[in-house]
């Protein structure tokens, strides 16, 4: 039986498998710069975050209609169910679509078609996290937040992603302040390629409750102590870190050290279509490469629900499922 878990760091655009990309390209009459699924898959070799983002944004071009977004989310949910996911907080990048002329409403209505009854159909509760692209101006993020206002009942939090270095969190202080006024929770990518100082800035200036990635905090022992003390969750993505060359090999991944230090680390898949596996593969990968114990795996599963934006009853129910699972 698969470990019951929450997925807290998953870009829905990063679940676009080559087969679906080609199917949508054909449905929408979009030309892709690849001759076949195999040729596209062969392009999944990245030097760094930016080289990945270039392909990731290029492929979003096949997503045009509400049905496209619904199909994308539905394919993820079906896969997630088969991987033991019980709760998923899903990032989406509206600016990657509105910049191409796809209306915000098309994106969110399409995703919602798949998500609104996911609990009944797949046994997965969900939340949507609206991410701002940090390499675009803060004004564009504010405009995106305004577009989201009619849909706040479908969105649990805001997040911050895309090219990190040179785009510190403080650039988005006013946007996050407005998001909090609107009742949204807050997370941000920080300390992936960028320095540990961006993690502190995301906490202090943006008021985020959770840090996405955050593995570079290990360079700052005082900050690690603070994160442990304040129980700030880190959504760690092992396969992503290897594929984007943040970590050399899975066997060198600092996840075990993070747990030993008392950090509230979770395991997630980031952009699974691009990085060689979904959340179960990430769990199994670190278990084997790092020799994680049953107790450590149990901690990771518990952490995923501790760190989720769940109400107390749901959290207790999911934690009881973990406690009943034999690792
Ligand atoms: N967008 C999609 N995946 C991302 C990642 N790992 N870091 C920053 N932005 C992203
Ligand atoms: Zn990410």
Coordinates of C-alpha atoms and ligand atoms in Angstrom, one line a residue:
X1 CA 0.0 0.0 0.0
X2 CA 1.3 3.5 -0.9
X3 CA 2.1 6.0 1.8
X4 CA -0.8 8.5 2.3
X5 CA 0.6 11.9 1.6
X6 CA -0.1 15.5 0.7
X7 CA 1.6 17.1 -2.3
X8 CA 2.4 20.8 -1.6
X9 CA 4.7 21.7 -4.4
X10 CA 3.4 20.9 -7.8
X11 CA 3.1 23.2 -10.8
X12 CA 0.1 22.0 -12.9
X13 CA 1.9 23.2 -16.0
X14 CA 4.8 21.0 -15.0
X15 CA 2.6 17.9 -15.3
X16 CA 2.2 18.4 -19.0
X17 CA 3.4 15.0 -20.4
X18 CA 4.8 15.0 -23.9
X19 CA 1.9 12.8 -25.1
X20 CA -0.7 15.3 -23.9
X21 CA 1.4 18.2 -25.3
X22 CA 1.2 16.6 -28.7
X23 CA -2.5 15.8 -28.4
X24 CA -3.3 19.3 -27.4
X25 CA -1.1 20.8 -30.1
X26 CA -3.0 18.8 -32.7
X27 CA -6.4 19.7 -31.2
X28 CA -5.5 23.4 -31.3
X29 CA -3.5 23.5 -34.5
X30 CA -0.4 24.6 -32.7
X31 CA 3.0 23.8 -34.2
X32 CA 5.6 22.4 -31.8
X33 CA 9.3 22.7 -32.5
X34 CA 9.7 18.9 -32.0
X35 CA 9.0 16.1 -34.5
X36 CA 7.9 13.5 -32.0
X37 CA 7.2 12.6 -28.4
X38 CA 10.6 10.9 -28.2
X39 CA 12.4 14.0 -29.6
X40 CA 10.6 16.2 -27.0
X41 CA 11.5 13.9 -24.2
X42 CA 15.1 13.9 -25.3
X43 CA 15.1 17.7 -24.8
X44 CA 14.5 17.2 -21.1
X45 CA 18.2 17.8 -20.2
X46 CA 18.6 21.0 -18.3
X47 CA 21.6 23.1 -17.3
X48 CA 19.9 25.1 -14.6
X49 CA 16.5 26.5 -13.7
X50 CA 16.4 29.0 -16.6
X51 CA 17.0 26.3 -19.3
X52 CA 14.1 24.3 -17.9
X53 CA 11.8 27.4 -17.7
X54 CA 12.5 28.1 -21.4
X55 CA 11.0 24.8 -22.4
X56 CA 8.3 24.9 -19.7
X57 CA 6.9 28.2 -21.0
X58 CA 7.3 27.2 -24.6
X59 CA 5.1 24.2 -24.1
X60 CA 2.4 26.1 -22.3
X61 CA 1.5 27.4 -25.8
X62 CA -0.5 24.2 -26.4
X63 CA -2.9 25.1 -23.5
X64 CA -5.6 27.3 -25.1
X65 CA -9.1 26.3 -24.0
X66 CA -10.9 25.6 -20.8
X67 CA -11.0 21.9 -21.7
X68 CA -7.2 21.9 -22.2
X69 CA -6.7 23.1 -18.6
X70 CA -9.4 20.6 -17.4
X71 CA -7.7 17.7 -19.2
X72 CA -4.3 18.7 -17.8
X73 CA -5.6 18.8 -14.2
X74 CA -7.6 15.6 -14.6
X75 CA -4.6 13.7 -15.9
X76 CA -2.6 14.9 -12.8
X77 CA -5.3 13.9 -10.3
X78 CA -5.7 10.4 -11.8
X79 CA -1.9 9.9 -11.5
X80 CA -1.7 11.4 -8.0
X81 CA -4.4 9.0 -6.8
X82 CA -2.4 6.1 -8.1
X83 CA 0.6 7.5 -6.1
X84 CA -1.1 7.7 -2.7
X85 CA -1.8 11.5 -2.7
X86 CA -4.7 12.3 -0.4
X87 CA -4.5 16.1 -0.6
X88 CA -2.9 18.4 -3.2
X89 CA -2.1 22.1 -3.2
X90 CA -1.6 22.9 -6.8
X91 CA 0.4 25.9 -8.2
X92 CA -0.7 27.6 -11.4
X93 CA 1.0 30.4 -13.4
X94 CA -1.7 32.6 -14.8
X95 CA 0.7 35.1 -16.3
X96 CA 2.2 32.3 -18.5
X97 CA -1.2 32.1 -20.1
X98 CA -2.6 35.7 -20.0
X99 CA 0.7 36.9 -21.6
X100 CA -0.3 34.7 -24.6
X101 CA -3.8 36.0 -24.8
X102 CA -5.5 33.2 -22.8
X103 CA -8.0 34.9 -20.4
X104 CA -7.6 34.3 -16.6
X105 CA -11.1 33.0 -16.6
X106 CA -10.3 30.3 -19.1
X107 CA -7.4 29.0 -17.0
X108 CA -9.2 29.0 -13.6
X109 CA -12.6 27.7 -15.0
X110 CA -10.7 24.9 -16.8
X111 CA -8.7 23.9 -13.7
X112 CA -11.8 24.1 -11.5
X113 CA -13.8 21.8 -13.8
X114 CA -11.4 19.0 -12.7
X115 CA -10.7 20.1 -9.2
X116 CA -14.1 21.1 -7.8
X117 CA -15.3 17.5 -7.3
X118 CA -11.9 15.8 -7.0
X119 CA -12.6 14.7 -3.5
X120 CA -15.6 12.7 -4.6
X121 CA -14.1 11.3 -7.8
X122 CA -10.5 10.7 -6.8
X123 CA -10.5 10.9 -3.0
X124 CA -8.1 13.9 -3.2
X125 CA -8.9 17.2 -1.5
X126 CA -7.3 20.1 -3.3
X127 CA -6.3 23.8 -3.0
X128 CA -5.2 26.1 -5.8
X129 CA -2.1 28.4 -5.2
X130 CA -1.9 31.3 -7.6
X131 CA 1.8 31.9 -8.4
X132 CA 3.3 35.2 -9.6
X133 CA 6.2 35.1 -12.0
X134 CA 9.0 36.9 -10.2
X135 CA 10.9 37.8 -13.4
X136 CA 7.9 40.0 -14.5
X137 CA 7.2 43.4 -12.9
X138 CA 5.3 43.7 -9.6
X139 CA 2.6 45.7 -11.4
X140 CA 1.9 42.6 -13.6
X141 CA 1.5 40.5 -10.4
X142 CA -0.9 43.1 -8.9
X143 CA -2.9 43.1 -12.2
X144 CA -3.1 39.2 -11.9
X145 CA -4.3 39.4 -8.4
X146 CA -7.0 41.8 -9.5
X147 CA -8.1 39.4 -12.2
X148 CA -8.3 36.7 -9.5
X149 CA -10.6 38.6 -7.2
X150 CA -13.9 37.2 -8.5
X151 CA -12.5 33.6 -7.9
X152 CA -11.1 33.9 -4.4
X153 CA -13.3 31.0 -3.1
X154 CA -11.3 28.7 -5.4
X155 CA -7.8 29.9 -4.3
X156 CA -6.2 29.1 -1.0
X157 CA -2.9 31.0 -1.3
X158 CA -0.5 33.0 -3.4
X159 CA 3.0 31.9 -4.4
X160 CA 6.1 33.2 -6.2
X161 CA 8.0 31.2 -8.8
X162 CA 10.1 31.4 -12.0
X163 CA 13.7 32.8 -12.3
X164 CA 14.8 33.4 -8.7
X165 CA 18.3 35.0 -8.8
X166 CA 18.1 38.7 -9.2
X167 CA 14.4 38.8 -8.3
X168 CA 14.3 39.0 -4.5
X169 CA 11.0 38.5 -2.6
X170 CA 10.8 42.2 -1.5
X171 CA 9.9 43.2 -5.0
X172 CA 6.5 41.7 -4.3
X173 CA 5.9 43.2 -0.8
X174 CA 2.8 45.3 -1.9
X175 CA 1.3 42.3 -3.8
X176 CA 1.6 40.0 -0.9
X177 CA 0.1 42.6 1.4
X178 CA -2.9 42.9 -0.8
X179 CA -3.2 39.1 -1.0
X180 CA -3.3 38.9 2.7
X181 CA -6.0 41.7 2.9
X182 CA -8.0 39.5 0.5
X183 CA -7.7 36.6 3.0
X184 CA -5.3 34.5 1.0
X185 CA -2.4 32.4 2.6
X186 CA 1.1 32.9 1.4
X187 CA 4.0 30.8 0.2
X188 CA 7.1 31.6 -2.0
X189 CA 9.9 29.7 -3.8
X190 CA 13.1 30.8 -2.1
X191 CA 16.6 29.3 -1.6
X192 CA 16.3 27.0 -4.7
X193 CA 19.0 28.7 -6.8
X194 CA 18.8 32.0 -4.8
X195 CA 20.6 32.6 -1.5
X196 CA 19.4 31.8 2.0
X197 CA 18.9 35.5 2.5
X198 CA 15.9 35.3 0.1
X199 CA 14.3 32.8 2.5
X200 CA 14.6 35.2 5.4
X201 CA 13.2 38.0 3.2
X202 CA 10.2 35.9 2.1
X203 CA 9.4 35.3 5.8
X204 CA 10.0 38.8 7.0
X205 CA 8.8 41.0 4.1
X206 CA 6.2 38.8 2.4
X207 CA 5.0 37.1 5.6
X208 CA 4.9 33.6 4.0
X209 CA 3.9 30.6 6.0
X210 CA 5.8 28.0 4.0
X211 CA 9.0 28.1 1.9
X212 CA 9.1 26.2 -1.5
X213 CA 12.5 24.4 -1.9
X214 CA 14.5 26.3 0.7
X215 CA 17.4 23.9 0.6
X216 CA 20.0 26.7 0.6
X217 CA 19.0 27.5 4.2
X218 CA 21.6 24.9 5.2
X219 CA 24.2 27.6 4.4
X220 CA 22.9 29.7 7.3
X221 CA 22.8 27.8 10.6
X222 CA 21.1 30.7 12.4
X223 CA 18.3 30.7 9.9
X224 CA 18.0 26.9 10.2
X225 CA 17.6 27.3 13.9
X226 CA 14.8 29.9 13.3
X227 CA 12.9 27.7 10.9
X228 CA 13.1 24.8 13.3
X229 CA 11.9 27.0 16.2
X230 CA 9.1 28.6 14.2
X231 CA 8.1 25.2 12.5
X232 CA 8.3 26.8 9.0
X233 CA 7.7 24.0 6.5
X234 CA 10.0 23.5 3.5
X235 CA 8.5 21.9 0.4
X236 CA 11.6 20.0 -0.9
X237 CA 11.7 18.5 -4.4
X238 CA 14.5 16.0 -4.7
X239 CA 14.2 15.0 -8.4
X240 CA 13.9 18.7 -9.4
X241 CA 17.1 19.6 -7.5
X242 CA 19.1 16.9 -9.3
X243 CA 17.6 17.7 -12.8
X244 CA 18.2 21.5 -12.3
X245 CA 21.7 20.8 -11.0
X246 CA 21.1 22.3 -7.5
X247 CA 22.3 19.0 -6.2
X248 CA 24.8 16.7 -8.1
X249 CA 23.2 13.3 -7.4
X250 CA 20.2 12.0 -5.4
X251 CA 22.7 10.4 -3.0
X252 CA 24.1 13.9 -2.2
X253 CA 20.7 15.3 -1.4
X254 CA 20.5 17.1 2.0
X255 CA 17.0 15.9 2.8
X256 CA 18.1 13.5 5.6
X257 CA 20.3 16.2 7.1
X258 CA 17.3 18.5 7.0
X259 CA 15.2 16.0 9.0
X260 CA 18.1 15.4 11.4
X261 CA 18.3 19.2 12.1
X262 CA 14.6 19.1 13.0
X263 CA 13.4 21.0 9.9
X264 CA 9.8 20.4 8.9
X265 CA 10.7 19.2 5.4
X266 CA 8.3 17.6 3.0
X267 CA 8.9 15.6 -0.3
X268 CA 7.2 16.9 -3.5
X269 CA 7.5 16.6 -7.2
X270 CA 7.6 20.2 -8.6
X271 CA 7.3 19.5 -12.4
X272 CA 7.0 15.8 -12.6
X273 CA 6.6 15.5 -16.3
X274 CA 10.0 17.1 -16.8
X275 CA 12.0 15.7 -13.9
X276 CA 11.6 12.0 -14.2
X277 CA 8.9 11.1 -11.7
X278 CA 5.9 12.0 -9.6
X279 CA 5.7 12.1 -5.8
X280 CA 5.9 8.4 -5.1
X281 CA 9.0 8.1 -7.3
X282 CA 10.5 11.1 -5.3
X283 CA 9.7 9.3 -2.0
X284 CA 11.1 6.0 -3.3
X285 CA 14.1 7.7 -4.9
X286 CA 15.3 9.4 -1.6
X287 CA 14.4 6.3 0.4
X288 CA 16.8 4.2 -1.7
X289 CA 19.5 6.8 -2.4
X290 CA 19.7 8.1 1.2
X291 CA 18.7 4.9 3.0
X292 CA 15.8 6.6 4.8
X293 CA 14.4 4.6 7.8
X294 CA 10.7 3.7 8.2
X295 CA 10.6 6.3 11.0
X296 CA 12.0 9.0 8.6
X297 CA 9.5 8.1 5.9
X298 CA 6.7 8.3 8.5
X299 CA 7.9 11.8 9.5
X300 CA 7.9 12.9 5.9
X301 CA 4.3 11.7 5.4
X302 CA 3.2 13.3 8.7
X303 CA 5.1 16.6 7.8
X304 CA 3.2 16.8 4.5
X305 CA -0.2 17.0 6.4
X306 CA 1.3 19.2 9.2
X307 CA 2.4 21.7 6.5
X308 CA -0.8 21.7 4.5
X309 CA -3.5 24.4 4.5
X310 CA -6.1 22.1 6.1
X311 CA -8.6 22.6 8.8
X312 CA -8.0 20.8 12.1
X313 CA -10.5 18.0 11.5
X314 CA -9.1 17.1 8.0
X315 CA -5.6 17.3 9.3
X316 CA -6.4 14.9 12.1
X317 CA -8.1 12.5 9.8
X318 CA -5.1 12.4 7.4
X319 CA -2.6 12.1 10.2
X320 CA -4.6 9.1 11.5
X321 CA -4.3 7.5 8.1
X322 CA -0.5 7.9 8.3
X323 CA -0.4 6.5 11.8
X324 CA -2.4 3.4 10.6
X325 CA 0.0 2.9 7.7
X326 CA 2.8 0.3 8.1
X327 CA 6.0 1.7 6.7
Ligands
LIG1 N1 8.2 27.1 -12.2 C1 8.0 25.8 -12.3 N2 8.9 25.1 -11.6 C2 9.7 25.9 -11.0 C3 10.8 25.8 -10.1 N3 11.3 24.7 -9.7 N4 11.4 27.0 -9.6 C4 10.9 28.1 -10.0 N5 9.9 28.3 -10.8 C5 9.3 27.2 -11.3
LIG2 ZN1 8.5 24.9 -8.0

